[in-house]
PDB file of C-alpha atoms and ligand atoms in Angstrom:
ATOM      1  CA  UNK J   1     -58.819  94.858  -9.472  1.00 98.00           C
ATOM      2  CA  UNK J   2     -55.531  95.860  -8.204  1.00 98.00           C
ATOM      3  CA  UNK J   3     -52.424  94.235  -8.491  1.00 98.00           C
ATOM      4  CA  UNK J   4     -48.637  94.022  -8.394  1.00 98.00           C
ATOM      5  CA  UNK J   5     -47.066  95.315 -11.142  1.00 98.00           C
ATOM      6  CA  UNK J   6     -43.630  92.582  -9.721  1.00 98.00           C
ATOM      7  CA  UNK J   7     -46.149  89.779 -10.268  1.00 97.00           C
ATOM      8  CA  UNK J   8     -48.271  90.765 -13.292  1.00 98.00           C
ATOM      9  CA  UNK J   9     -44.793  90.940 -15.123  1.00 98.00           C
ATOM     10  CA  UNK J  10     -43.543  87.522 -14.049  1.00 96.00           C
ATOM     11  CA  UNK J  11     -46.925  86.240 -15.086  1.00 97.00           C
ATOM     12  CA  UNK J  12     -46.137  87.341 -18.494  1.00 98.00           C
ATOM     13  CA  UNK J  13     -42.563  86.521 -18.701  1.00 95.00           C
ATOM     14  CA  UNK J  14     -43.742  82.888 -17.814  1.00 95.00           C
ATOM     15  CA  UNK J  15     -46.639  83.041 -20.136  1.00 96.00           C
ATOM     16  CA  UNK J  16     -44.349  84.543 -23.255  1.00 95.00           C
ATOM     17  CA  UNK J  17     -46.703  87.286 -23.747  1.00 98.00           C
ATOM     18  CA  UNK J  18     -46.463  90.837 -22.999  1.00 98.00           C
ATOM     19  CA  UNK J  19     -48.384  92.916 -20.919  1.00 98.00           C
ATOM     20  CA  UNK J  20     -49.438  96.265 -22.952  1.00 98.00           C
ATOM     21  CA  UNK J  21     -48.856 100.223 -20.747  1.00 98.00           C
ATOM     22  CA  UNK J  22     -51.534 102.684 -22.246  1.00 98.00           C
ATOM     23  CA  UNK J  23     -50.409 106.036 -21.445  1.00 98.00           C
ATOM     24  CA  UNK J  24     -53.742 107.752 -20.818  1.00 98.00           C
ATOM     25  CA  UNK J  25     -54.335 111.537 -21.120  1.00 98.00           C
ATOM     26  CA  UNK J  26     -58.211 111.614 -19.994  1.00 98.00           C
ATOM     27  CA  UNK J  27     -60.768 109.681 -18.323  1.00 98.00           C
ATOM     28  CA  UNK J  28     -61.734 108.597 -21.631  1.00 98.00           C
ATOM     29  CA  UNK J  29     -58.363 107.289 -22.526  1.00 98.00           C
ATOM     30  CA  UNK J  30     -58.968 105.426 -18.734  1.00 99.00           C
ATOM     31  CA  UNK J  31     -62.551 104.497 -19.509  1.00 98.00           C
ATOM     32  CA  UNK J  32     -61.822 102.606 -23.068  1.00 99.00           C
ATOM     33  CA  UNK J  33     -58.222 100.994 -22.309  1.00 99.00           C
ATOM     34  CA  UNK J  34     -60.401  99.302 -19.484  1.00 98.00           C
ATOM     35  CA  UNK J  35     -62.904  98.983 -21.317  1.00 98.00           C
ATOM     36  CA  UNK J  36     -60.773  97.070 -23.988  1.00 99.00           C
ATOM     37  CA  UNK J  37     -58.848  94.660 -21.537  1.00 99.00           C
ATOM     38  CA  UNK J  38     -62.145  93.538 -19.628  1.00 98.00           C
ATOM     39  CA  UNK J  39     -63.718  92.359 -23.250  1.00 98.00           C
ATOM     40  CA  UNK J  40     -60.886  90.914 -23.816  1.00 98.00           C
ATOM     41  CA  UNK J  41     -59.616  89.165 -20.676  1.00 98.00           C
ATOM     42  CA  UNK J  42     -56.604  90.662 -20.227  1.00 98.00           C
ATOM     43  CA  UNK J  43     -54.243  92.145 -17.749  1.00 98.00           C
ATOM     44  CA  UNK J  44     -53.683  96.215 -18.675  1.00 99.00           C
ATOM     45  CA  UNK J  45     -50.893  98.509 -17.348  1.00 99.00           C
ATOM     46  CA  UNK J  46     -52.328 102.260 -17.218  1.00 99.00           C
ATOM     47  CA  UNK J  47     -49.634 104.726 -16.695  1.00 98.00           C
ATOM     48  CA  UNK J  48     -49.512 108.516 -16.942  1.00 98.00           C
ATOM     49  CA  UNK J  49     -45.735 109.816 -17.737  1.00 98.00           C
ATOM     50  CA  UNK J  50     -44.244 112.878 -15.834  1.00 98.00           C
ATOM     51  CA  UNK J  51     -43.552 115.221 -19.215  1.00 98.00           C
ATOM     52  CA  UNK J  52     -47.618 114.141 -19.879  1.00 98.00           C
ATOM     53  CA  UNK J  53     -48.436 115.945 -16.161  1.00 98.00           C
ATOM     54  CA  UNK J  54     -49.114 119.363 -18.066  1.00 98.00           C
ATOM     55  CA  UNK J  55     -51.879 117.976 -20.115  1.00 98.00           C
ATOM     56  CA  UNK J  56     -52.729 115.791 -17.197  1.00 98.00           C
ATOM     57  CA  UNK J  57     -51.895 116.932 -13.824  1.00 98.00           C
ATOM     58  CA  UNK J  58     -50.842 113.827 -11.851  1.00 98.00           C
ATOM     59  CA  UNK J  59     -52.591 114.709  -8.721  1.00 98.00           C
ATOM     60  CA  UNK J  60     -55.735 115.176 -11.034  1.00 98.00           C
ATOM     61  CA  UNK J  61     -55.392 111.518 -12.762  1.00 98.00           C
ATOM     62  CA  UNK J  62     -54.580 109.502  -9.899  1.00 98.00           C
ATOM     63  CA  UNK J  63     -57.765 109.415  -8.257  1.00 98.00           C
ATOM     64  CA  UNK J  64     -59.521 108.254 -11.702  1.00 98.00           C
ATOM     65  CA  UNK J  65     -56.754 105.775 -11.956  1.00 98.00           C
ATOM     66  CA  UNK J  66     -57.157 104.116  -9.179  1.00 98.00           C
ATOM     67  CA  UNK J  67     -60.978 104.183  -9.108  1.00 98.00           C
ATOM     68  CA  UNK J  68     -61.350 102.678 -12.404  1.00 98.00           C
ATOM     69  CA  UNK J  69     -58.568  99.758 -11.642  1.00 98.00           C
ATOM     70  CA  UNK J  70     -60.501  99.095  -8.795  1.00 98.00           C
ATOM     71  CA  UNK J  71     -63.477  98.960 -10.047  1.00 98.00           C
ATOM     72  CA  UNK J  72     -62.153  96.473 -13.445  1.00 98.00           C
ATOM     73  CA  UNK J  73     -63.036  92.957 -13.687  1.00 98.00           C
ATOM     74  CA  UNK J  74     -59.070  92.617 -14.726  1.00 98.00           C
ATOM     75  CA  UNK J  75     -56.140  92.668 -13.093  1.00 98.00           C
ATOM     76  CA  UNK J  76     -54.953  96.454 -13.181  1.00 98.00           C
ATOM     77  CA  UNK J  77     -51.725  97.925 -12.400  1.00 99.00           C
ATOM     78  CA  UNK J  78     -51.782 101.927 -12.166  1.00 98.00           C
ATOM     79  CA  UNK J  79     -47.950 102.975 -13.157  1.00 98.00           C
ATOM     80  CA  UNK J  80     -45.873 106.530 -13.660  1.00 98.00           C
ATOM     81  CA  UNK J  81     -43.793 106.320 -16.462  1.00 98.00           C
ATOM     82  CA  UNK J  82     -40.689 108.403 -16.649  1.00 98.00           C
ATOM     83  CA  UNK J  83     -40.453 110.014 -13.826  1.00 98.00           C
ATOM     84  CA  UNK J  84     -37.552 112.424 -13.954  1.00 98.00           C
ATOM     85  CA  UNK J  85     -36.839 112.790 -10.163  1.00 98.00           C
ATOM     86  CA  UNK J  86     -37.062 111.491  -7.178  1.00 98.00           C
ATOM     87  CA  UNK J  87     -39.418 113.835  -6.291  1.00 98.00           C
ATOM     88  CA  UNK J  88     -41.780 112.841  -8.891  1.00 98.00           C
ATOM     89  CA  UNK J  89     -41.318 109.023  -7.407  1.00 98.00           C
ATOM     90  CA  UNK J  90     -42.248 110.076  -4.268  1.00 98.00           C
ATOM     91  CA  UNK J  91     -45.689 111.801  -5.030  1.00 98.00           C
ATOM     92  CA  UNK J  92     -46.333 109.032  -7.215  1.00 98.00           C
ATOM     93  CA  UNK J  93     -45.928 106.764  -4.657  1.00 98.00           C
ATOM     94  CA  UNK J  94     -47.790 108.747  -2.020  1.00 98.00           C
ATOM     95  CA  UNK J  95     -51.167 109.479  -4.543  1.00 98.00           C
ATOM     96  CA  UNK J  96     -51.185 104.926  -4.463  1.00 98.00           C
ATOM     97  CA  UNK J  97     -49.342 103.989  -8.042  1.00 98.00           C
ATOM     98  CA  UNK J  98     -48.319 100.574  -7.167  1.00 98.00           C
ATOM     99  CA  UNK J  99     -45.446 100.940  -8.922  1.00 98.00           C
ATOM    100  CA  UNK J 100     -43.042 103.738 -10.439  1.00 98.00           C
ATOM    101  CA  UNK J 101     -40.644 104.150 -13.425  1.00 98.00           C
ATOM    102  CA  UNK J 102     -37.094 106.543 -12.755  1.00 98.00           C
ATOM    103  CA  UNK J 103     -35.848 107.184 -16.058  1.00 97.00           C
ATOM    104  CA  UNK J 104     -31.971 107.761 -15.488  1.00 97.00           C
ATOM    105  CA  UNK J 105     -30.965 106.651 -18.851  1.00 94.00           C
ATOM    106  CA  UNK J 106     -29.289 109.630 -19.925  1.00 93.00           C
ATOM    107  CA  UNK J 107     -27.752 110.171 -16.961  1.00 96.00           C
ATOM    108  CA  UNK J 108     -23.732 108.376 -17.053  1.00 95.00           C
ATOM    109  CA  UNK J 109     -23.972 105.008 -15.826  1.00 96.00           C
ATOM    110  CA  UNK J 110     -22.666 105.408 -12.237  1.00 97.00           C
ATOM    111  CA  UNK J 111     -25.149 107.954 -11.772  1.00 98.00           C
ATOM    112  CA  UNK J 112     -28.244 105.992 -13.445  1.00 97.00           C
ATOM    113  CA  UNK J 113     -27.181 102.981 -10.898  1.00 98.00           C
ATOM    114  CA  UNK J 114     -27.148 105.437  -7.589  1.00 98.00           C
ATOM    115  CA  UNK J 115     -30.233 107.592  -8.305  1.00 98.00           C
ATOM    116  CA  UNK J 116     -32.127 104.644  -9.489  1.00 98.00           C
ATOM    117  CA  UNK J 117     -30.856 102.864  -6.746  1.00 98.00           C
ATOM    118  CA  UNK J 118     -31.999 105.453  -4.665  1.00 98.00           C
ATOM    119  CA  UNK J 119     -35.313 105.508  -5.794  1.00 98.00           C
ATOM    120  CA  UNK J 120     -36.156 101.658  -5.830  1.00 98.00           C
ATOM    121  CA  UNK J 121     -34.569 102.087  -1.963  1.00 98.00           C
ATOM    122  CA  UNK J 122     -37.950 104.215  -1.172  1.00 98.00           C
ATOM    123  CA  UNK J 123     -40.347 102.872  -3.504  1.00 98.00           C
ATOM    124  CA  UNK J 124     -39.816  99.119  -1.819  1.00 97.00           C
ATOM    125  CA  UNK J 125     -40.315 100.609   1.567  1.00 98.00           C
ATOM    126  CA  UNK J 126     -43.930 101.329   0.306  1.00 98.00           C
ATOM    127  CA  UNK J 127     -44.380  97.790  -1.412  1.00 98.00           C
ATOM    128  CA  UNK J 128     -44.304  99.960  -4.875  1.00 98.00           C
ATOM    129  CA  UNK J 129     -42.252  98.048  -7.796  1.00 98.00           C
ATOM    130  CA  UNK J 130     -39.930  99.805  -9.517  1.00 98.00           C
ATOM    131  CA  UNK J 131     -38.782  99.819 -13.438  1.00 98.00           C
ATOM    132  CA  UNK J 132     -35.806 101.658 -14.592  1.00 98.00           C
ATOM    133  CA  UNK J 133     -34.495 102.340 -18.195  1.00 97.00           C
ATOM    134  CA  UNK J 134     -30.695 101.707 -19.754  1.00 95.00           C
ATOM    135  CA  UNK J 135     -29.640 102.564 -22.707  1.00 89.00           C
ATOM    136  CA  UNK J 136     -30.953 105.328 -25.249  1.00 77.00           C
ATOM    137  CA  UNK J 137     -34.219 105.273 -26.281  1.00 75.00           C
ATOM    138  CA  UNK J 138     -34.557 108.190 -28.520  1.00 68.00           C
ATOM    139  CA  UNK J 139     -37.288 110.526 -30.267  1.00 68.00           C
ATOM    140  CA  UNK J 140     -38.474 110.299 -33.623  1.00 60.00           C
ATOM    141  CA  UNK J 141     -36.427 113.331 -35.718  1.00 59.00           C
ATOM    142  CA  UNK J 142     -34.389 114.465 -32.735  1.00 58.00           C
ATOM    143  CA  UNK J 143     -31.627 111.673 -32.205  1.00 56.00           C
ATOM    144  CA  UNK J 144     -28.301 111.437 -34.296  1.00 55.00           C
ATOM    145  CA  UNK J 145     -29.144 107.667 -35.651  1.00 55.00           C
ATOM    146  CA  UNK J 146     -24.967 107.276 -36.250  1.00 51.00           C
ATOM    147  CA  UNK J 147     -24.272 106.436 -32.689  1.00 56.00           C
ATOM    148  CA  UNK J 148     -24.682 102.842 -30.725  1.00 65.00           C
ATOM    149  CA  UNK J 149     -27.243 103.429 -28.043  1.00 78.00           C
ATOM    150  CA  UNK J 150     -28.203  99.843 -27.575  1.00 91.00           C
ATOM    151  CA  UNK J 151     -28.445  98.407 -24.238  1.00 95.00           C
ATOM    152  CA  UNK J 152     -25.177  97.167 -23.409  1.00 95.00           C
ATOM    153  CA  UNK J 153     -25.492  93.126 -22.317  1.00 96.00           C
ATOM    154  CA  UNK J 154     -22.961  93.247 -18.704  1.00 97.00           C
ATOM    155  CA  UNK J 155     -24.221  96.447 -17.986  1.00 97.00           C
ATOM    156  CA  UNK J 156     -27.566  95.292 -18.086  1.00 98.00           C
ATOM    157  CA  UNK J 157     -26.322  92.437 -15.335  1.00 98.00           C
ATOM    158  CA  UNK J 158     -24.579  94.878 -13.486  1.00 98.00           C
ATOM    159  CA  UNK J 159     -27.254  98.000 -13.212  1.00 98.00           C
ATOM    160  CA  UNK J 160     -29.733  95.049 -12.014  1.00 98.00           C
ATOM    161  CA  UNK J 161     -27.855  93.696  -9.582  1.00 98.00           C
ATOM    162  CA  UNK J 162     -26.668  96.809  -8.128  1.00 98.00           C
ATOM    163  CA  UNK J 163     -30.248  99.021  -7.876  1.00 98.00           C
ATOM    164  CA  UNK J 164     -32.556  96.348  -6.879  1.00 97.00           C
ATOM    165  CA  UNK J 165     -35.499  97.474  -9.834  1.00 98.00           C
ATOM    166  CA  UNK J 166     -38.448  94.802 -10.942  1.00 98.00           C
ATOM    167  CA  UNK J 167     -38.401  95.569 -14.648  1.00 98.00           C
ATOM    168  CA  UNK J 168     -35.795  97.299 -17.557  1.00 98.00           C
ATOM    169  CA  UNK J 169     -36.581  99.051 -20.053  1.00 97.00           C
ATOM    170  CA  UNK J 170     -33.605  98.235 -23.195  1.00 96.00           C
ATOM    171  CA  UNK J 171     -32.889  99.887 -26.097  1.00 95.00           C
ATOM    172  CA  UNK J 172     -32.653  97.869 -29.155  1.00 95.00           C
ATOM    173  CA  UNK J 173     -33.581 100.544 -31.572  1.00 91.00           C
ATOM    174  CA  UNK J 174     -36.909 101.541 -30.516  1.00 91.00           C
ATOM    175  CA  UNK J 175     -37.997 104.886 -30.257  1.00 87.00           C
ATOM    176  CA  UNK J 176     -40.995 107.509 -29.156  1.00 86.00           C
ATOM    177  CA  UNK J 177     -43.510 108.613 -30.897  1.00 81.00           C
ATOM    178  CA  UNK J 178     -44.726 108.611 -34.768  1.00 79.00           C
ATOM    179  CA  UNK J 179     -42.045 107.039 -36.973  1.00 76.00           C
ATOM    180  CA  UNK J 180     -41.551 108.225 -40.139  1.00 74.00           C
ATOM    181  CA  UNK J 181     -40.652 104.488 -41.441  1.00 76.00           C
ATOM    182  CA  UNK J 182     -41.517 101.326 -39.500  1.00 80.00           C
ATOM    183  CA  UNK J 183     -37.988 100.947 -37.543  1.00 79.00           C
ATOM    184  CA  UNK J 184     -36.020  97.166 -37.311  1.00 84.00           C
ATOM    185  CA  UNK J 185     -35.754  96.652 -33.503  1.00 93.00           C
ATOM    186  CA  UNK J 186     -32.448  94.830 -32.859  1.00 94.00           C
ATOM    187  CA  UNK J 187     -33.985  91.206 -32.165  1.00 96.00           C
ATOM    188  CA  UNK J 188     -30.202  89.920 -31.968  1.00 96.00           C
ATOM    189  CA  UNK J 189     -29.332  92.346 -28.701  1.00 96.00           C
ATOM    190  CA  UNK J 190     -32.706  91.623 -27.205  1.00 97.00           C
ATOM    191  CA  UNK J 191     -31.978  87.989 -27.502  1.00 97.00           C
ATOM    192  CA  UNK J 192     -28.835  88.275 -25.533  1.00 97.00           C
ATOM    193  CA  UNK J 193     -30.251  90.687 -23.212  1.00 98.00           C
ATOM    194  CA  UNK J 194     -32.954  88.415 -21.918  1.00 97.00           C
ATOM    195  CA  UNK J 195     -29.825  85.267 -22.100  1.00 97.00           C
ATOM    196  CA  UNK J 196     -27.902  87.321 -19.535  1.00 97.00           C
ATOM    197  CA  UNK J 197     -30.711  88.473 -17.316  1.00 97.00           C
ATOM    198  CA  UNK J 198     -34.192  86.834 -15.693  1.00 92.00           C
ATOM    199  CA  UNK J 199     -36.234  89.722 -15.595  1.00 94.00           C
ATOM    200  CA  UNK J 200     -39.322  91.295 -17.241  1.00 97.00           C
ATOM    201  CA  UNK J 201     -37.943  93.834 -20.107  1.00 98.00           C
ATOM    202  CA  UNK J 202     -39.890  96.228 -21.042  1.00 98.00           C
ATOM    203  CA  UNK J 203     -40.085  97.797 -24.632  1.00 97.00           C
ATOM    204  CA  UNK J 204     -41.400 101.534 -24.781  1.00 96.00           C
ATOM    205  CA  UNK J 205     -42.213 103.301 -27.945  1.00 93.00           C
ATOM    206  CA  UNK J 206     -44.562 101.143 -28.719  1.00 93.00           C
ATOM    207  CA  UNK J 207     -46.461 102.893 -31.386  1.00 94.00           C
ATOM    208  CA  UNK J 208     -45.822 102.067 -35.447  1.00 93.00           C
ATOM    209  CA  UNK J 209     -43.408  99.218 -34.826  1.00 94.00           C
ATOM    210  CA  UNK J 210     -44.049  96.183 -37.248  1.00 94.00           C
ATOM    211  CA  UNK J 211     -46.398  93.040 -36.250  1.00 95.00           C
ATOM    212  CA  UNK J 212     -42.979  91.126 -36.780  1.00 96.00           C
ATOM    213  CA  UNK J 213     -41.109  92.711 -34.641  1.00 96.00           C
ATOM    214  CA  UNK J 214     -43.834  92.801 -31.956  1.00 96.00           C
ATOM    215  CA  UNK J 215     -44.080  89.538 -32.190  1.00 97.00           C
ATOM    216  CA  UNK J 216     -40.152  88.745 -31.681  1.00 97.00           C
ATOM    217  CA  UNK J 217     -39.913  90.552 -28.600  1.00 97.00           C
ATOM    218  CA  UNK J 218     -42.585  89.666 -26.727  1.00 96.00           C
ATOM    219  CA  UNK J 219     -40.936  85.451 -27.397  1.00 95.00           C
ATOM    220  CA  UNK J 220     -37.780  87.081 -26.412  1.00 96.00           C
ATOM    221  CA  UNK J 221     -38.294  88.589 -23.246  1.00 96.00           C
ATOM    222  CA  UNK J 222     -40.159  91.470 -23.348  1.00 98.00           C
ATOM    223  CA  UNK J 223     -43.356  91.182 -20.903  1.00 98.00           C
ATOM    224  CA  UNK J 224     -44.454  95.093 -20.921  1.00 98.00           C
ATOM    225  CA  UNK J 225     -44.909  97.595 -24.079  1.00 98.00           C
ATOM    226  CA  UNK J 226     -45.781 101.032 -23.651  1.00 98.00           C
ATOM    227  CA  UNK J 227     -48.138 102.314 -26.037  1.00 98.00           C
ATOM    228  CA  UNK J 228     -48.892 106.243 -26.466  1.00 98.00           C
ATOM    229  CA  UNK J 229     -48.612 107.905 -29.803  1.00 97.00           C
ATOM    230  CA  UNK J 230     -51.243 105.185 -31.467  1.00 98.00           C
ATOM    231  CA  UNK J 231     -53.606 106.158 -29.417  1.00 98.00           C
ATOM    232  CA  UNK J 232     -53.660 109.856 -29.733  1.00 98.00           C
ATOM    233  CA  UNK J 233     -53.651 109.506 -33.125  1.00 98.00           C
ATOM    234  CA  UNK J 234     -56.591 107.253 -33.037  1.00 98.00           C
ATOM    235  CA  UNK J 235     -58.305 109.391 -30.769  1.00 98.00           C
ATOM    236  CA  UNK J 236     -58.037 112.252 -33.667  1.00 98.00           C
ATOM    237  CA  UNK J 237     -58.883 110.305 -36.494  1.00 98.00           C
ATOM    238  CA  UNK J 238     -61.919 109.418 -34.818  1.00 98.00           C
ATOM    239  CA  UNK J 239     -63.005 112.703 -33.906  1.00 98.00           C
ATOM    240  CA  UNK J 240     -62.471 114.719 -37.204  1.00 98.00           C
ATOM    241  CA  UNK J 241     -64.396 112.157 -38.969  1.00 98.00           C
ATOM    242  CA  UNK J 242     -67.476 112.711 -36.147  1.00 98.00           C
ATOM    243  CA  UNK J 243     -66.618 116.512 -36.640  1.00 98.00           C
ATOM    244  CA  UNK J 244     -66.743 115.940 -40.224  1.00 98.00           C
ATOM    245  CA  UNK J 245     -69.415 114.088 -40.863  1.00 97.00           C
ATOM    246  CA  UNK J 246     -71.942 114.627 -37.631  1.00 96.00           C
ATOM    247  CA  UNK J 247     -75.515 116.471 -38.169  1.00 96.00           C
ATOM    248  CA  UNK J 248     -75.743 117.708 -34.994  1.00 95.00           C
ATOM    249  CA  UNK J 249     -72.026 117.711 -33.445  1.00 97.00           C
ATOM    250  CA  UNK J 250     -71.795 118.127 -29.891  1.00 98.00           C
ATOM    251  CA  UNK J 251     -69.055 117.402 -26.698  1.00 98.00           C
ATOM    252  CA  UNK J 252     -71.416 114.381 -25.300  1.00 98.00           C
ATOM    253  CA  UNK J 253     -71.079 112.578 -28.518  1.00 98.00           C
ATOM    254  CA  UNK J 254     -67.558 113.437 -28.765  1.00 98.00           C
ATOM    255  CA  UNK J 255     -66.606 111.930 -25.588  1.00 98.00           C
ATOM    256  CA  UNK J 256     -68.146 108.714 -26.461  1.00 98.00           C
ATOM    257  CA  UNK J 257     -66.344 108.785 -29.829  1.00 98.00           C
ATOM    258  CA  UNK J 258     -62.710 109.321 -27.757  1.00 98.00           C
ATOM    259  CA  UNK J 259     -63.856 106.241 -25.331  1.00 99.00           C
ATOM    260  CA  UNK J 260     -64.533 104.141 -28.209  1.00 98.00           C
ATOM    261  CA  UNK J 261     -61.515 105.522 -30.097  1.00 98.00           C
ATOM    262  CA  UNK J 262     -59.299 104.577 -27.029  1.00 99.00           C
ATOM    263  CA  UNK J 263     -60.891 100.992 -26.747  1.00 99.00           C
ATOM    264  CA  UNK J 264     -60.447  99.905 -30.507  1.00 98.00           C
ATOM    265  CA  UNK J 265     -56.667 101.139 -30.626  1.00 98.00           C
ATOM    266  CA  UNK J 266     -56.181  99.434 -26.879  1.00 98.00           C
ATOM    267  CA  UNK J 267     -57.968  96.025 -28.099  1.00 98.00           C
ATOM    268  CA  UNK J 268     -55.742  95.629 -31.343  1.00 98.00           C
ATOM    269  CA  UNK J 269     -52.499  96.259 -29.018  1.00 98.00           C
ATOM    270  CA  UNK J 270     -53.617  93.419 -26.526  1.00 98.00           C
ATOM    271  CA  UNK J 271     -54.275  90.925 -29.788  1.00 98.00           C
ATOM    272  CA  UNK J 272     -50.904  91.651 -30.820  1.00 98.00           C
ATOM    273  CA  UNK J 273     -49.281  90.998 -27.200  1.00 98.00           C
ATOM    274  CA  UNK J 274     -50.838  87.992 -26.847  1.00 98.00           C
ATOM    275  CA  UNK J 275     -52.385  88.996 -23.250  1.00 98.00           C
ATOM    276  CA  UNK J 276     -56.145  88.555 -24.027  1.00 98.00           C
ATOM    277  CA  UNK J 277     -57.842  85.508 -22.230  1.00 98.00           C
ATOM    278  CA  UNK J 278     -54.636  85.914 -19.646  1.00 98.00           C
ATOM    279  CA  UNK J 279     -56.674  87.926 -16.802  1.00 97.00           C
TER     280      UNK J 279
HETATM  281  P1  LIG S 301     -45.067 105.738 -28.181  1.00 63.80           P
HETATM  282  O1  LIG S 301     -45.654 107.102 -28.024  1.00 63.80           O
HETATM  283  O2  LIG S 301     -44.075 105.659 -29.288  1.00 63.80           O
HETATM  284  O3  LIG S 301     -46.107 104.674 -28.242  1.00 63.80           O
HETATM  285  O4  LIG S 301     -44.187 105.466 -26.862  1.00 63.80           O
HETATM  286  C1  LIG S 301     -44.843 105.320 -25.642  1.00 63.80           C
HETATM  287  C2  LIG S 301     -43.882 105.177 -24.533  1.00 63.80           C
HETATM  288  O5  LIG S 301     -42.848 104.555 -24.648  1.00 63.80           O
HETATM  289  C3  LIG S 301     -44.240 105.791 -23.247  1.00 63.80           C
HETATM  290  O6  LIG S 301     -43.249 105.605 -22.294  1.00 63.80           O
END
């Protein structure tokens, strides 16, 4: 079933668990995240981000979305993750997402607050929730590591107040995609972020970070992780070892393998976030 991704949050943030957001790519990335959180009993976030639209067109994934988080015997919330414009907001909104992210976080602060702002303006006019990102979170191999890109504490207060969102995404040393090393999240400015602020956090880059410090953030505030890389990788795994090792290899099979694929990584992230039994 459907719900609100506003309430789903504060479920978690109350519960001291996080919810997990499974970027998926395919219908069988849809099929075994859903899959997953109905065996398990949890609530699942599946969200599709705007530099993933090539791969899968948004217009495209929506409708599968939507039917499958319907049709679940969990609580479902169907999210875009970083959308880039307002634009991009807006057709997610239209196409039924219940709620959207605007990533502004590279943009200077004043202009992170307005266009963010801007877009939680719209979004609430459609009952959509809105989650918004401060602070840098970078990409494995590309970022200079030398300079502070935590989420600063009063900002934090201020850019909520001031846009209105549901849901922030920090910075505290996380970052997308494969790591080369397990990273050390800043527990310390996570601590102080959720101290200054009653709202859901949310963690993205998800994938390769420590049990530890999974565990740490989702007692300290964090109530949504986004999880893409791990899955992708699973999904490969999966299927060279069926192409490897298959008598008869064929696409039928192979499908099944990438549902299954999907499901296992998806279960062991909702284990280790604490939502199973929580639906
Ligand atoms: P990973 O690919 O590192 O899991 O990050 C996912 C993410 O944060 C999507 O927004």
């Amino acid at each position: 079933m459907i719900v609100s991704f506003k309430e789903m949050l504060q479920a978690a943030n109350n519960g001291r668990y996080a919810v997990g957001a499974f970027n998926c790519l395919s219908l069988e990335n849809v099929q075994g995240a859903i899959a997953a959180a109905e065996e398990l009993n949890s609530p699942i976030i599946i969200q599709l981000a705007e530099v993933q639209f090539p791969c899968a067109p948004l217009a495209l994934m929506a409708p599968q979305y939507l039917e499958a988080a319907k049709a679940a015997k969990v609580p479902v919330v169907v999210h875009l993750d970083h959308g880039q414009s307002f634009q991009t907001c807006v057709d997610a909104v239209r196409l039924g997402f219940g709620s959207v992210m605007f990533d502004g976080a590279s943009l200077p602060f004043e202009e992170n607050v307005r266009q963010t702002a801007e877009v939680a303006r719209m979004a609430k006019a459609f009952g959509v929730d809105v989650e918004a990102e401060l602070g840098k979170v970078g990409d494995v191999g590309v970022d200079d590591d030398s300079v502070d890109v935590f989420t600063d504490v009063e900002e934090s207060a201020e850019f909520i107040a001031r846009t209105g969102v549901d849901a922030l995404a920090v910075a505290i040393g996380n970052q997308h995609g494969k790591y080369v090393a397990t990273p050390r999240l800043n527990i310390a400015r996570l601590v102080e972020l959720h101290e200054r602020n009653a709202m859901p956090l949310v963690l993205h880059g998800g994938s390769g970070t420590s049990e530890e410090d999974f565990k740490s953030c989702i007692h300290n505030g964090i109530c949504k992780i986004n999880v893409a890389t791990a899955i992708q990788l699973g999904v490969t795994e999966d299927v060279q070892r069926y192409l490897a090792s298959a008598a008869n290899p064929n696409y039928i099979d192979m499908k099944g393998i990438i549902v299954e694929a999907s499901k296992r990584v998806v279960a062991d992230h909702i284990r280790l976030f604490e939502s199973n039994n929580r639906a």
